[in-house]
Every structure is written in C-alpha cells, then in structure tokens.
CSV table of C-alpha atoms and ligand atoms in Angstrom, one decimal:
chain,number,residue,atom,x,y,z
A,1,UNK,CA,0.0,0.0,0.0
A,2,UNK,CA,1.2,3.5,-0.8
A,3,UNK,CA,0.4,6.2,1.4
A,4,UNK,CA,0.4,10.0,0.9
A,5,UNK,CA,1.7,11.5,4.0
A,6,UNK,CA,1.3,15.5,4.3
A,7,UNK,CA,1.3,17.8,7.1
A,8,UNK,CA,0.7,21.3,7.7
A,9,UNK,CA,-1.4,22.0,4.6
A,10,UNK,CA,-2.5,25.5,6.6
A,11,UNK,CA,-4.8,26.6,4.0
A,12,UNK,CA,-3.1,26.6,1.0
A,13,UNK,CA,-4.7,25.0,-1.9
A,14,UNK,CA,-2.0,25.7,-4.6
A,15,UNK,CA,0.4,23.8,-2.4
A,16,UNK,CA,-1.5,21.1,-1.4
A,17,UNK,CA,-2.4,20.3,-5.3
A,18,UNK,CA,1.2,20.7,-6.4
A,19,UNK,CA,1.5,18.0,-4.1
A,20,UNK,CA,-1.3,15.8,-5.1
A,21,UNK,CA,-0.4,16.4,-8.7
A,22,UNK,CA,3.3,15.5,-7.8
A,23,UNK,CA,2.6,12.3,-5.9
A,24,UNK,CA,1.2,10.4,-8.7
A,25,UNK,CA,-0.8,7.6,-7.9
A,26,UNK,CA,-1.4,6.1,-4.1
A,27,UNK,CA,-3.9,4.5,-2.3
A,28,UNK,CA,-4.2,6.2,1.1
A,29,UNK,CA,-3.5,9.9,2.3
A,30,UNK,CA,-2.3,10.4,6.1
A,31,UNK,CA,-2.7,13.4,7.0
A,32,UNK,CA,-0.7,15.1,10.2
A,33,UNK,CA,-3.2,18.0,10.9
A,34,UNK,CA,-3.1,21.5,10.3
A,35,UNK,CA,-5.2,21.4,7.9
A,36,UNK,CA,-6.0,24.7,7.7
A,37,UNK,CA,-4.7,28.3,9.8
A,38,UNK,CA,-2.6,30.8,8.2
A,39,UNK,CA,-3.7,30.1,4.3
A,40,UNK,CA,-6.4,31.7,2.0
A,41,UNK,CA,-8.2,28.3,1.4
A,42,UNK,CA,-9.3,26.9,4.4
A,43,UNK,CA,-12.7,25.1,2.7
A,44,UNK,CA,-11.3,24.2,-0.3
A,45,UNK,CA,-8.3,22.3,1.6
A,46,UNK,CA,-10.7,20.4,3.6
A,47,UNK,CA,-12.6,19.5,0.9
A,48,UNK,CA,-9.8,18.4,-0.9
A,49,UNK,CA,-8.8,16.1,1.8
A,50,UNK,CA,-12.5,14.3,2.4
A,51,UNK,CA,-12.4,13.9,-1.4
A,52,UNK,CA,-10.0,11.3,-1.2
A,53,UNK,CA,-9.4,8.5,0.9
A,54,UNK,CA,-7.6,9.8,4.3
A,55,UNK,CA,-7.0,9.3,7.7
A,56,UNK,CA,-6.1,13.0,9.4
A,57,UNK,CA,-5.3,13.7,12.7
A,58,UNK,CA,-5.7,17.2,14.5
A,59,UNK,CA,-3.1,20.0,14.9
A,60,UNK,CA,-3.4,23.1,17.1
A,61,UNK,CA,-4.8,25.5,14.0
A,62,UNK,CA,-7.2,23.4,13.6
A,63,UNK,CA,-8.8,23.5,17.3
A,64,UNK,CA,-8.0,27.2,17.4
A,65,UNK,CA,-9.8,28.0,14.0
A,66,UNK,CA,-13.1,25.9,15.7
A,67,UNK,CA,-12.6,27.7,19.1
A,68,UNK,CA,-10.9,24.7,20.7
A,69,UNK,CA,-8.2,25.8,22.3
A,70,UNK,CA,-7.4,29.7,23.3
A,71,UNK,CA,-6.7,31.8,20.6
A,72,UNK,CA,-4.3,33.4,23.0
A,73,UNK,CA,-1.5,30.7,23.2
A,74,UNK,CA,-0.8,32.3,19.6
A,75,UNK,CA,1.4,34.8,18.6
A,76,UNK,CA,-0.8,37.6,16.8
A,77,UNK,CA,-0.7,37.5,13.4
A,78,UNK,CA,-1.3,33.3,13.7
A,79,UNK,CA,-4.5,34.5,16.0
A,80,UNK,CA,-5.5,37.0,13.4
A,81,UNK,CA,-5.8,33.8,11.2
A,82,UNK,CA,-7.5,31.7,13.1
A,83,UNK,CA,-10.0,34.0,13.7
A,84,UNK,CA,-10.3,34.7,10.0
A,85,UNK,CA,-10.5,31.0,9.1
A,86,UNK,CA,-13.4,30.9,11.7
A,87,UNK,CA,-15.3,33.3,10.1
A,88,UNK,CA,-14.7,31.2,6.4
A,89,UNK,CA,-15.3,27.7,7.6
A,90,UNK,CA,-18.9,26.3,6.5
A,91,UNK,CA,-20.8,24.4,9.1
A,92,UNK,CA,-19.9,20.7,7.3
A,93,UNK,CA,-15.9,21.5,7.4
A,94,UNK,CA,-16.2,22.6,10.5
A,95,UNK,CA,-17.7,19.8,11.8
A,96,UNK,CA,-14.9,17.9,9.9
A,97,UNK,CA,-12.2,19.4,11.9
A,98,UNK,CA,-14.1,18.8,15.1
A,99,UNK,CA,-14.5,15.7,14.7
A,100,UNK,CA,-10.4,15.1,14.0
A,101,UNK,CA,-8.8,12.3,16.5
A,102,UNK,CA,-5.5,13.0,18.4
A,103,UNK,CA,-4.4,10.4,17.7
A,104,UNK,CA,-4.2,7.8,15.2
A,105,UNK,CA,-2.1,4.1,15.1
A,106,UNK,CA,-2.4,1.4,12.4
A,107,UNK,CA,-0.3,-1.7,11.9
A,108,UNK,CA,3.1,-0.1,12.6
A,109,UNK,CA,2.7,3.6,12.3
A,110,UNK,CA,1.0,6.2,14.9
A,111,UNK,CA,0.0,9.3,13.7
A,112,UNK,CA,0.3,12.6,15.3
A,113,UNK,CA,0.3,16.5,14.9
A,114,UNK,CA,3.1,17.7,17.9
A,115,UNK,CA,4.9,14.6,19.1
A,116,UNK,CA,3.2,11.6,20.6
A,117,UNK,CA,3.6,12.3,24.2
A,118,UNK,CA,1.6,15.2,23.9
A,119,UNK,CA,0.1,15.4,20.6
A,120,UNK,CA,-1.3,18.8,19.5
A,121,UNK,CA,1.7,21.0,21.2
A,122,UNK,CA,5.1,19.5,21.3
A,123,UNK,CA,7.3,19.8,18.6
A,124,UNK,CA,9.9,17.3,18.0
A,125,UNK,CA,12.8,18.9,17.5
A,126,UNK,CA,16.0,17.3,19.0
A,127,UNK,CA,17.3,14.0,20.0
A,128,UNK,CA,16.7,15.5,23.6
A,129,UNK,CA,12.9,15.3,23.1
A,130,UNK,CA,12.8,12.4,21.0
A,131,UNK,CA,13.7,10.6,23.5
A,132,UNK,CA,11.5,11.7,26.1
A,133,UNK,CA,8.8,10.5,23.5
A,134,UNK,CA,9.8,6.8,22.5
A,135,UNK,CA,8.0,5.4,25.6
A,136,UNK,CA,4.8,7.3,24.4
A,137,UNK,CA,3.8,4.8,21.2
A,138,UNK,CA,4.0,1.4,21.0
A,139,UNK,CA,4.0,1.2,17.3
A,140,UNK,CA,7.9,1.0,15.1
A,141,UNK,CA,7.0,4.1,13.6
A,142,UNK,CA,5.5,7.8,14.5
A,143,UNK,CA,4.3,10.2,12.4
A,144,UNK,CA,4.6,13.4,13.3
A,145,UNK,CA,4.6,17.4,11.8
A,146,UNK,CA,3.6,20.1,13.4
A,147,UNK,CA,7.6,22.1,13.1
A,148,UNK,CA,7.4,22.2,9.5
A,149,UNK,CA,10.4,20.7,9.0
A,150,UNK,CA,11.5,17.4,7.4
A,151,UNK,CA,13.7,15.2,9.5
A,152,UNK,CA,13.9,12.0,11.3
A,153,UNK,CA,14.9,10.5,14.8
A,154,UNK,CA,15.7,7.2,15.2
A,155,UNK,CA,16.8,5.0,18.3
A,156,UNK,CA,19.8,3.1,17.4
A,157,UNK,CA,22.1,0.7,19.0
A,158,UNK,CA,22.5,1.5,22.7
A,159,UNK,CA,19.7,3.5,22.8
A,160,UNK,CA,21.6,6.2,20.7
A,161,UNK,CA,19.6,8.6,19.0
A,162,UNK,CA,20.5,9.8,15.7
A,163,UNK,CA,19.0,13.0,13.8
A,164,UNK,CA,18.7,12.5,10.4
A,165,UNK,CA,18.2,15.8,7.5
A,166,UNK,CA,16.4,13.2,4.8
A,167,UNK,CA,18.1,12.5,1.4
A,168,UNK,CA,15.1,14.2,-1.0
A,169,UNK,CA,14.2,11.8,-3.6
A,170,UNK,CA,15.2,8.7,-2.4
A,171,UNK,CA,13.5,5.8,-1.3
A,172,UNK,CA,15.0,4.4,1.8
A,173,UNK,CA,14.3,1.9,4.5
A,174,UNK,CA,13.0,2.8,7.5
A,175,UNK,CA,14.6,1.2,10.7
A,176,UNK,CA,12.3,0.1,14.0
A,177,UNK,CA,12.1,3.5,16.4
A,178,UNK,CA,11.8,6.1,14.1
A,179,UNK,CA,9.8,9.1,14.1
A,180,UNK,CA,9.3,11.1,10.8
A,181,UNK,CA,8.5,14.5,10.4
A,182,UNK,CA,7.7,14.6,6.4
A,183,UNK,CA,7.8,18.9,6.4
A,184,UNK,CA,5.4,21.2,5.8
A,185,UNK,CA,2.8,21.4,2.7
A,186,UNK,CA,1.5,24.5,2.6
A,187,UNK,CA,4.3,26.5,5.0
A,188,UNK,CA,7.8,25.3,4.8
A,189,UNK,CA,9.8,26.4,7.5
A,190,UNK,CA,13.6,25.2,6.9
A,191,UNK,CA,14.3,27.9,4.2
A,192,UNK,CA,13.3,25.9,1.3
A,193,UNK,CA,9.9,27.5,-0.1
A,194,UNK,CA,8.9,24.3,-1.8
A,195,UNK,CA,6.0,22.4,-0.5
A,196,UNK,CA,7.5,18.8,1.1
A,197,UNK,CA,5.7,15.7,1.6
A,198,UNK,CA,6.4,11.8,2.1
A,199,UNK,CA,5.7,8.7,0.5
A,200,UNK,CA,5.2,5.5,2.4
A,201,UNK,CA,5.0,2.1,0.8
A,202,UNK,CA,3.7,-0.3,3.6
A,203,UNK,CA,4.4,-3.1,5.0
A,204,UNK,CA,7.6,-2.7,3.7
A,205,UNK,CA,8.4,0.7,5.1
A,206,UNK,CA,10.4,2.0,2.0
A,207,UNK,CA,9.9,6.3,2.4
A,208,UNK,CA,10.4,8.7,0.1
A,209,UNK,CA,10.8,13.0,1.0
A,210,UNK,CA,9.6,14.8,-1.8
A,211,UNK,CA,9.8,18.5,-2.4
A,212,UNK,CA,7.6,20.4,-5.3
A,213,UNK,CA,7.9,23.9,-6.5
A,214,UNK,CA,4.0,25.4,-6.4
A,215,UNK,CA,2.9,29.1,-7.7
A,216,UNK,CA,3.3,31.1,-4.0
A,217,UNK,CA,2.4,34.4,-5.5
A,218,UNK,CA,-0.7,33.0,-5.8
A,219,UNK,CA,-1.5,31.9,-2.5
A,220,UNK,CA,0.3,35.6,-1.6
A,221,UNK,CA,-2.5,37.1,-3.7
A,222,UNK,CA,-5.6,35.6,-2.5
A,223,UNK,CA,-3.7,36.0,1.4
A,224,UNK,CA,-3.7,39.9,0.7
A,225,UNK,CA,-7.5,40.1,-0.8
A,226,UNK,CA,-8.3,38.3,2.3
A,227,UNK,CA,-6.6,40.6,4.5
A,228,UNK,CA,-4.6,38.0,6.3
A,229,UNK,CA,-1.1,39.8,8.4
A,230,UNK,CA,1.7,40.3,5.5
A,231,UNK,CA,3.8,38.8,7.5
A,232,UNK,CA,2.5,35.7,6.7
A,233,UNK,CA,2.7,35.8,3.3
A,234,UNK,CA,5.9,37.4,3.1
A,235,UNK,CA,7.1,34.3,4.6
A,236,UNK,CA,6.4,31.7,2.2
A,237,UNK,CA,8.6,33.0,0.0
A,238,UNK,CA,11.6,32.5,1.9
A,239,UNK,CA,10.2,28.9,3.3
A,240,UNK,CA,10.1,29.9,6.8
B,301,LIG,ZN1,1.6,24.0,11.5
C-alpha cells in the first residue's frame, strides 16, 4: 500500500495540489493536521482532503480555527488567522475538523500533529525530546509534523539517538524506532519555499521525502485580498 503522507497543509490550496499532482498515484493519504490556519483556502483544503481516501489527525490550528483551544497561546498574526478561518469555515468542514482524532495508530505507524507524548503542542525537534517521546507509542513508527520541518529520529544501538536531514528523492528503509516528520505542505519552514511531503509504501516501510515547487504568488494574492497579516505571506517565499 502507498500512502500519501502531508502535514501542515494551513490553508493553501495551490500547495497542497502541487502535491497531489506531484505524488502520482497512491492509495491512502495520512494526514498530520493543520489542515488549515494561516492560508487563504481553508474550505477548499478540507474539501480536498474528504475527497480522497484519508486518515487526518488534529493539529493546534485546527482546534483554534473551531474555538478549541485559546486563541491566546498564539502569537498575533497566527490568531488573526485563526480567527479569519473561523469566520470562512462552512458548518460541514467545520464539523470535519471537530471531529479530527488525536491520535491515530495502524499496523506499525502512529500518527500525530506535535509529538506523541503530547500530541497537539510539542514539537519534535532534537534528540533530547525524541527521546522523552519513545516510551509514548507502541508502534515502530511515529508520524509526526507540526515544526514544519522534514527530518527524522531514530533510536539506534545502545539506545543512541541519531537526527537524520532526509536525502530528497530517495526511497529508503526505515529502521524500528523512528519518528518522521515529512515537512510542511503548505508552509515550509527550513528555508526551502517548496512544499514537502512523504511517500510510504507499507508493510515494507520504503519512504520517500519529496519536495515540489508550487505558484506562491498565488496563495500571496488571495492572502492579501483576504486581509490576512503580511507577515504571513511574506514568509512563504523564503520557506520559513
Ligand atoms: Zn503547522
């Protein structure tokens, strides 16, 4: 089985069908929430997603954009957002994000937004915190986003973790005790503006990181009609 693994989407429709278009054929998306915040296209991301076969867990844009969690735990130009996605999201998507687990595990893979000892806020971002987080899922693999950027922790011999930069465009092997973050879709963060993404093949746990180039002027256009903070267009053209 080949799975589509995205995270971070955050509204932004010409990212997420760069993606789609890129991936070629598969035959399950996971999804690794954050769906939507920050972007222009909150509805039409969602809808996107439901159109296809999917599994999705929930981030912390998502609970802040249905009144979730506080708005205040953001820094102000992500609350203006939420507050603006709010205002966008019809009564059926919005009753799609709320219904969004925290969690998700099947076969060998758990799926989460932060990390999985404490799913919607904690980002994995060292060894130091991955390991404070293998004892939180029983599964040989974690899925995680939420950071934005693509890596990989693994638990080697003697315990030893290992950080990992992944090696774009080439299939490779996971090992047991790995947690993968595959990057952001919609709002890359490690100064690489391209939209970046996984593929899985399962059971045998080949992965593959993938970036693709996708038209940011226009999600910078709709952003500005909408009135969204500049900063947070500005942004996506540096890929932070
Ligand atoms: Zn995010």
């Amino acid at each position: 089985m080949r799975i589509l693994v995205i995270s971070d989407v955050h509204s932004n429709l010409a990212a997420l069908d760069a993606v789609l278009l890129d991936a070629g054929q598969w035959d399950m998306t996971w999804c690794l929430g954050d769906v939507i915040g920050y972007g222009p296209q909150p509805n039409e991301c969602i809808e996107r997603l439901r159109a296809m076969p999917h599994v999705c867990v929930v981030g912390n844009h998502d609970l802040a954009s249905v009144g979730r969690i506080d708005t205040s735990l953001f820094n102000p130009d992500a609350k203006a957002a939420a507050l603006w996605t709010a205002r966008q999201l019809t009564a059926r998507n919005r009753a799609f994000i709320e219904q969004l687990p925290e969690r998700y595990a099947e076969g060998d893979v758990t799926l989460v937004h932060g990390s999985p000892r404490h799913p919607v806020w904690e980002y994995v971002t060292s060894c130091s915190i991955a390991d404070a987080n293998w004892g939180h899922f029983e599964t040989k693999y974690c899925l995680v986003g939420h950071s934005h950027v693509p890596i990989m922790y693994h638990k080697g011999s003697a315990s030893r973790c290992e950080e990992t930069a992944p090696d774009v465009g080439r299939r490779q092997s996971l090992s047991p005790h790995t947690i993968v973050n595959p990057g952001g879709v919609g709002q890359p963060r490690d100064a690489d503006p391209r939209a970046s993404y996984a593929l899985l093949d399962l059971p045998d746990a080949v992965i593959e990181f993938r970036r693709v180039d996708y038209d940011v002027g226009r999600t910078q256009e709709l952003m500005r009609k909408a009135g969204l903070p500049p900063r947070l267009a500005s942004r996506l053209s540096i890929g932070w």
